[in-house]
Amino acid sequence: MTEPRLVEVRRNVLKQNDVIARELRQRFRAAGVYTVSLVSSPGSGKTAFLEKTLSLVGSTHRVAALVGDLATENDAARLRRSHAPVQQITTGTVCHLDASMVRGALDAWNLADLDFLFIENVGNLVCPSSYDLGEELRLVLLSVTEGEDKPLKYPTIFHSADVAVITKIDLAAAVEFDWQAALANIQSVRPEMPVLQVSAKTGQGLEEWQRFLEARAGKTPEGRTQPVG
Amino acid sequence: MTEPRLVEVRRNVLKQNDVIARELRQRFRAAGVYTVSLVSSPGSGKTAFLEKTLSLVGSTHRVAALVGDLATENDAARLRRSHAPVQQITTGTVCHLDASMVRGALDAWNLADLDFLFIENVGNLVCPSSYDLGEELRLVLLSVTEGEDKPLKYPTIFHSADVAVITKIDLAAAVEFDWQAALANIQSVRPEMPVLQVSAKTGQGLEEWQRFLEARAGKTPEGRTQPVG
């Protein structure tokens, strides 16, 4: 179905992306910045989750965010309410961020001034899966309103992620969300994947997320990097 | 950000797609089949809406459906409960259907035996916008749980569609859906676009949708094609 020549060109683009992503990862590590990316469908609540995260984590750490969208600066405007430095990347018709877009956006900042960098991808459960952005942790968000079958229908993005975050859990009863099926589907695609459950609206699960993140990043709530070992 | 060579190859792929889509459109018209495609985010309720549509429209017309997903035959299995002929197209890692996939799937059917063909695209608010499938009518679905800003953030897909369908309206109050903002955003991207409001769960709006569809297709509820003029 897909043109062989398109596949070949795409392979080269991905290879080039991986080189830039590797450089980015080295820069992040050298500067002590823990980088987290967020992928999901449009409307899964990435921006609401990130807004709460910036406020919560930003109260004790130095945080910043990059946010990708085809068009509009709306998400950046929303996220700036947290007072964190935020930059919007508009991709035009491109259905994902790539490492060069992230690198370009970083020019404005001194990485040594940051503890955490969050990168919100374009809303898409397909395209972002192949593009390494140099992040340490990739979250795939899934809202209860989208149904329990998404991991089975979009396995590649779940494979590429490190953690699943089930969002809008305040609506779980209203949509008769089947927790058992959802968790079984996630585990069948990606065994042992950690699953967090949150509601940006009620705040449920956000403290667990904060603790999880700080533990993964090896940073204490006081904002200092914990000695390893 | 995107490789110039990738853009060029993609342009040729799109040109090739348009040729096949044009042939398909001619075949559909010659056979008297009115073809409707559905695009949306993953989890907007395309399959639930289509399941109800197949039962409702299928009670007086000969209907069939093609359904696209990266993986699984789940949606085809769900849609077959309506007793309509259904075929699943699995795209692997490709984030949209294209005209050649549709043409390939049609080999199994005699188009003269159909009044309506529905094509459910892969859940994606970006990639499907550039691919003509030979359809007469393209619906873009948007669930109330996704938020009112999606037309502004994914303008290309709204540009490419003929009708917006707001789904899961039974949840509008629970998510404090702002109807005025949503309708204003749709109109700002695509002035004069018809907007339907439905709930596959409660059935609200489905009869209006059926009447709208039959009027557009020029087919009476009795299943006969209405004389024009």
XYZ file of N, CA and C in Angstrom, chain B residues 6-140:
405
model
N 11.375 14.004 1.088
C 10.185 13.325 1.605
C 8.928 14.030 1.103
N 8.991 15.372 1.098
C 7.848 16.159 0.622
C 7.563 15.829 -0.837
N 8.644 15.717 -1.629
C 8.476 15.453 -3.061
C 7.865 14.069 -3.299
N 8.402 13.073 -2.617
C 7.879 11.711 -2.787
C 6.418 11.663 -2.341
N 6.133 12.376 -1.263
C 4.768 12.375 -0.734
C 3.807 13.014 -1.732
N 4.291 14.049 -2.422
C 3.451 14.721 -3.409
C 3.072 13.753 -4.534
N 4.039 12.936 -4.938
C 3.751 11.958 -5.991
C 2.772 10.887 -5.522
N 2.937 10.479 -4.256
C 2.021 9.482 -3.695
C 0.606 10.044 -3.679
N 0.489 11.319 -3.298
C -0.837 11.943 -3.234
C -1.449 12.052 -4.628
N -0.598 12.364 -5.623
C -1.089 12.493 -6.994
C -1.649 11.142 -7.463
N -0.889 10.104 -7.172
C -1.305 8.747 -7.541
C -2.614 8.390 -6.824
N -2.696 8.788 -5.548
C -3.916 8.514 -4.784
C -5.121 9.196 -5.415
N -4.927 10.435 -5.868
C -6.035 11.192 -6.455
C -6.566 10.534 -7.724
N -5.666 9.943 -8.489
C -6.084 9.250 -9.720
C -6.988 8.063 -9.373
N -6.553 7.272 -8.395
C -7.343 6.097 -7.998
C -8.669 6.541 -7.371
N -8.619 7.612 -6.552
C -9.847 8.103 -5.900
C -10.867 8.552 -6.946
N -10.369 9.194 -8.009
C -11.274 9.664 -9.057
C -11.960 8.470 -9.743
N -11.178 7.430 -10.020
C -11.754 6.212 -10.620
C -12.815 5.612 -9.696
N -12.492 5.568 -8.407
C -13.441 5.007 -7.434
C -14.743 5.797 -7.434
N -14.610 7.138 -7.421
C -15.795 7.996 -7.378
C -16.696 7.730 -8.589
N -16.056 7.551 -9.748
C -16.832 7.239 -10.960
C -17.534 5.896 -10.829
N -16.824 4.920 -10.267
C -17.453 3.589 -10.091
C -18.627 3.667 -9.121
N -18.443 4.405 -8.027
C -19.519 4.526 -7.034
C -20.747 5.173 -7.675
N -20.521 6.258 -8.431
C -21.645 6.968 -9.043
C -22.342 6.103 -10.086
N -21.546 5.412 -10.886
C -22.131 4.558 -11.934
C -22.996 3.460 -11.312
N -22.574 2.972 -10.130
C -23.309 1.884 -9.478
C -24.432 2.406 -8.574
N -24.540 3.731 -8.435
C -25.582 4.301 -7.578
C -25.302 4.130 -6.095
N -24.029 4.008 -5.729
C -23.646 3.863 -4.310
C -23.234 5.225 -3.769
N -23.864 5.656 -2.681
C -23.476 6.909 -2.035
C -22.465 6.574 -0.940
N -21.269 7.157 -1.037
C -20.165 6.757 -0.164
C -19.825 7.861 0.839
N -19.763 7.464 2.079
C -19.532 8.389 3.191
C -18.307 7.923 3.957
N -17.365 8.836 4.218
C -16.220 8.443 5.050
C -16.289 9.153 6.393
N -15.671 8.539 7.382
C -15.674 9.076 8.750
C -14.233 9.225 9.218
N -13.895 10.418 9.669
C -12.573 10.640 10.264
C -12.751 11.250 11.657
N -11.814 10.964 12.533
C -11.825 11.558 13.888
C -10.593 11.089 14.637
N -10.414 11.621 15.850
C -9.425 11.096 16.799
C -9.752 9.647 17.127
N -8.762 8.908 17.632
C -9.116 7.617 18.229
C -10.080 7.855 19.396
N -11.085 7.011 19.514
C -11.955 7.094 20.679
C -13.027 8.164 20.633
N -13.285 8.746 19.445
C -14.358 9.747 19.342
C -15.727 9.113 19.187
N -15.741 7.799 18.989
C -17.027 7.119 18.844
C -17.434 6.864 17.403
N -16.454 6.793 16.494
C -16.768 6.491 15.089
C -17.479 5.149 14.950
N -16.952 4.134 15.621
C -17.494 2.789 15.422
C -18.884 2.667 16.034
N -19.095 3.249 17.204
C -20.431 3.218 17.816
C -21.432 3.960 16.936
N -21.039 5.107 16.416
C -21.902 5.893 15.525
C -22.204 5.107 14.248
N -21.199 4.447 13.701
C -21.373 3.697 12.461
C -22.231 2.462 12.692
N -22.055 1.831 13.847
C -22.872 0.654 14.165
C -24.352 1.027 14.168
N -24.679 2.153 14.824
C -26.077 2.613 14.862
C -26.547 2.996 13.461
N -25.662 3.643 12.690
C -26.019 4.082 11.339
C -26.331 2.882 10.446
N -25.512 1.837 10.554
C -25.737 0.650 9.712
C -27.084 0.006 10.039
N -27.441 -0.036 11.325
C -28.721 -0.640 11.710
C -29.872 0.229 11.227
N -29.744 1.538 11.450
C -30.828 2.470 11.133
C -31.030 2.570 9.624
N -29.982 2.915 8.922
C -30.075 3.106 7.466
C -30.253 1.750 6.776
N -29.656 0.720 7.382
C -29.745 -0.620 6.806
C -31.130 -1.238 6.889
N -32.027 -0.633 7.676
C -33.383 -1.188 7.759
C -34.172 -0.914 6.482
N -33.754 0.101 5.710
C -34.471 0.404 4.465
C -33.557 0.480 3.236
N -32.255 0.423 3.458
C -31.322 0.520 2.331
C -30.296 -0.608 2.423
N -29.611 -0.851 1.326
C -28.541 -1.855 1.312
C -27.228 -1.148 1.657
N -26.674 -1.485 2.799
C -25.506 -0.771 3.327
C -24.335 -1.722 3.511
N -23.128 -1.166 3.472
C -21.917 -1.948 3.758
C -20.879 -1.001 4.341
N -19.848 -1.563 4.971
C -18.823 -0.725 5.596
C -17.430 -1.313 5.445
N -16.487 -0.405 5.244
C -15.053 -0.724 5.330
C -14.525 -0.005 6.555
N -13.665 -0.669 7.319
C -13.180 -0.027 8.536
C -11.670 -0.195 8.665
N -10.985 0.931 8.859
C -9.525 0.932 8.907
C -8.991 1.009 10.325
N -7.969 0.225 10.601
C -7.257 0.281 11.884
C -5.841 -0.176 11.658
N -4.929 0.240 12.528
C -3.560 -0.254 12.435
C -3.525 -1.765 12.658
N -4.294 -2.196 13.655
C -4.255 -3.604 14.058
C -5.630 -4.009 14.579
N -5.878 -5.264 14.686
C -7.107 -5.906 15.189
C -8.257 -5.877 14.179
N -9.129 -6.877 14.340
C -10.362 -6.960 13.539
C -11.554 -6.572 14.431
N -11.268 -5.942 15.575
C -12.313 -5.677 16.570
C -13.473 -4.866 16.012
N -13.145 -3.809 15.263
C -14.208 -2.933 14.791
C -15.103 -3.636 13.783
N -14.501 -4.423 12.893
C -15.311 -5.165 11.922
C -16.243 -6.121 12.659
N -15.725 -6.775 13.698
C -16.560 -7.708 14.459
C -17.735 -6.976 15.100
N -17.458 -5.774 15.650
C -18.542 -4.985 16.255
C -19.582 -4.597 15.211
N -19.095 -4.142 14.058
C -20.009 -3.624 13.033
C -20.838 -4.744 12.407
N -20.307 -5.953 12.408
C -21.051 -7.077 11.804
C -22.287 -7.433 12.615
N -22.346 -6.970 13.857
C -23.568 -7.205 14.653
C -24.783 -6.569 13.990
N -24.537 -5.557 13.120
C -25.646 -4.916 12.406
C -26.122 -5.767 11.232
N -25.442 -6.869 10.960
C -25.740 -7.786 9.837
C -25.404 -7.196 8.473
N -24.763 -6.034 8.432
C -24.307 -5.474 7.153
C -22.990 -6.142 6.765
N -22.695 -6.214 5.453
C -21.376 -6.699 5.044
C -20.298 -5.705 5.499
N -19.261 -6.207 6.147
C -18.212 -5.334 6.702
C -16.850 -5.946 6.394
N -15.915 -5.099 6.021
C -14.537 -5.559 5.862
C -13.585 -4.675 6.633
N -12.638 -5.317 7.314
C -11.596 -4.594 8.034
C -10.401 -4.401 7.121
N -9.833 -3.204 7.121
C -8.556 -2.958 6.453
C -7.538 -2.671 7.549
N -6.530 -3.518 7.704
C -5.495 -3.223 8.712
C -4.290 -2.613 7.992
N -3.865 -1.475 8.517
C -2.871 -0.663 7.819
C -1.453 -0.865 8.354
N -1.294 -1.646 9.415
C 0.053 -1.863 9.975
C 0.518 -0.630 10.720
N 1.441 0.127 10.129
C 1.889 1.352 10.796
C 1.427 2.603 10.045
N 0.619 2.427 9.008
C 0.202 3.578 8.201
C -0.980 4.280 8.890
N -0.882 5.615 9.010
C -1.790 6.370 9.871
C -3.075 6.829 9.183
N -3.416 6.226 8.046
C -4.610 6.647 7.304
C -4.937 5.575 6.277
N -6.165 5.566 5.780
C -6.500 4.761 4.596
C -6.080 5.539 3.357
N -5.853 4.823 2.256
C -5.699 5.511 0.980
C -6.621 4.847 -0.037
N -6.720 5.464 -1.223
C -7.687 4.997 -2.216
C -7.375 3.582 -2.687
N -6.093 3.225 -2.757
C -5.775 1.871 -3.234
C -6.206 0.812 -2.218
N -6.142 1.142 -0.936
C -6.625 0.191 0.080
C -8.129 -0.024 -0.078
N -8.842 1.076 -0.332
C -10.296 0.980 -0.509
C -10.597 0.143 -1.747
N -9.894 0.431 -2.844
C -10.119 -0.311 -4.093
C -9.872 -1.799 -3.881
N -8.796 -2.123 -3.165
C -8.476 -3.531 -2.913
C -9.570 -4.236 -2.128
N -10.135 -3.536 -1.157
C -11.158 -4.154 -0.309
C -12.469 -4.354 -1.060
N -12.704 -3.548 -2.098
C -13.981 -3.620 -2.817
C -14.092 -4.831 -3.728
N -12.958 -5.475 -4.003
C -12.961 -6.606 -4.941
C -13.985 -7.678 -4.548
N -14.223 -7.788 -3.242
C -15.098 -8.857 -2.767
C -16.584 -8.564 -2.990
N -16.924 -7.324 -3.348
C -18.335 -6.946 -3.415
C -18.756 -6.518 -4.814
N -20.040 -6.692 -5.086
C -20.638 -6.133 -6.291
C -21.292 -4.805 -5.911
N -20.729 -3.721 -6.389
C -21.221 -2.400 -5.963
C -22.691 -2.184 -6.310
N -23.156 -2.826 -7.369
C -24.554 -2.651 -7.769
C -25.526 -3.179 -6.707
N -25.018 -3.962 -5.765
C -25.870 -4.495 -4.693
C -25.975 -3.538 -3.510
N -25.360 -2.353 -3.609
C -25.319 -1.444 -2.453
C -25.972 -0.096 -2.740
N -26.577 0.496 -1.686
C -27.060 1.887 -1.763
C -26.078 2.840 -1.072
N -25.546 2.393 0.061
C -24.617 3.230 0.842
C -23.370 2.424 1.199
N -22.235 3.068 1.068
C -20.986 2.483 1.559
C -20.376 3.451 2.560
N -20.065 2.958 3.743
C -19.424 3.779 4.774
C -17.968 3.334 4.929
N -17.082 4.307 5.033
C -15.653 4.004 5.188
C -15.149 4.681 6.458
N -14.837 3.877 7.458
C -14.310 4.421 8.716
C -12.799 4.443 8.648
N -12.217 5.620 8.713
C -10.768 5.758 8.601
C -10.080 5.383 9.915
N -8.779 5.245 9.882
C -7.962 5.081 11.088
C -8.192 6.301 11.992
N -8.226 6.096 13.298
C -8.406 7.209 14.225
C -7.219 8.143 14.193
N -7.406 9.332 13.607
C -6.284 10.255 13.429
C -6.839 11.573 12.912
N -6.503 12.666 13.554
C -7.019 13.976 13.130
C -6.062 14.690 12.174
N -4.994 14.015 11.758
C -4.030 14.686 10.875
C -3.934 13.985 9.521
N -3.397 12.759 9.541
C -3.000 12.097 8.289
C -4.134 11.907 7.276
N -5.360 11.528 7.680
C -6.369 11.225 6.654
C -6.759 12.432 5.806
N -6.429 13.639 6.255
C -6.961 14.819 5.571
C -6.522 14.915 4.116
N -5.325 14.444 3.783
C -4.808 14.616 2.415
C -5.243 13.512 1.455
N -5.895 12.467 1.943
C -6.170 11.305 1.092
C -7.639 11.230 0.702
N -7.925 11.566 -0.551
C -9.251 11.388 -1.122
C -9.513 9.891 -1.256
N -10.658 9.425 -0.771
C -10.999 7.997 -0.871
C -12.105 7.755 -1.904
N -12.453 8.797 -2.655
C -13.531 8.657 -3.635
C -14.912 8.845 -3.026
N -14.956 9.251 -1.766
C -16.238 9.411 -1.083
C -16.991 10.652 -1.579
N -18.319 10.672 -1.385
C -19.134 11.852 -1.708
C -19.200 12.799 -0.520
N -19.152 12.218 0.657
C -19.370 12.997 1.875
C -18.348 12.549 2.911
N -17.626 13.522 3.475
C -16.687 13.192 4.539
C -17.173 13.810 5.838
N -17.344 12.966 6.844
C -17.738 13.449 8.172
C -16.499 13.542 9.050
N -16.376 14.633 9.779
C -15.371 14.675 10.840
C -16.131 14.614 12.166
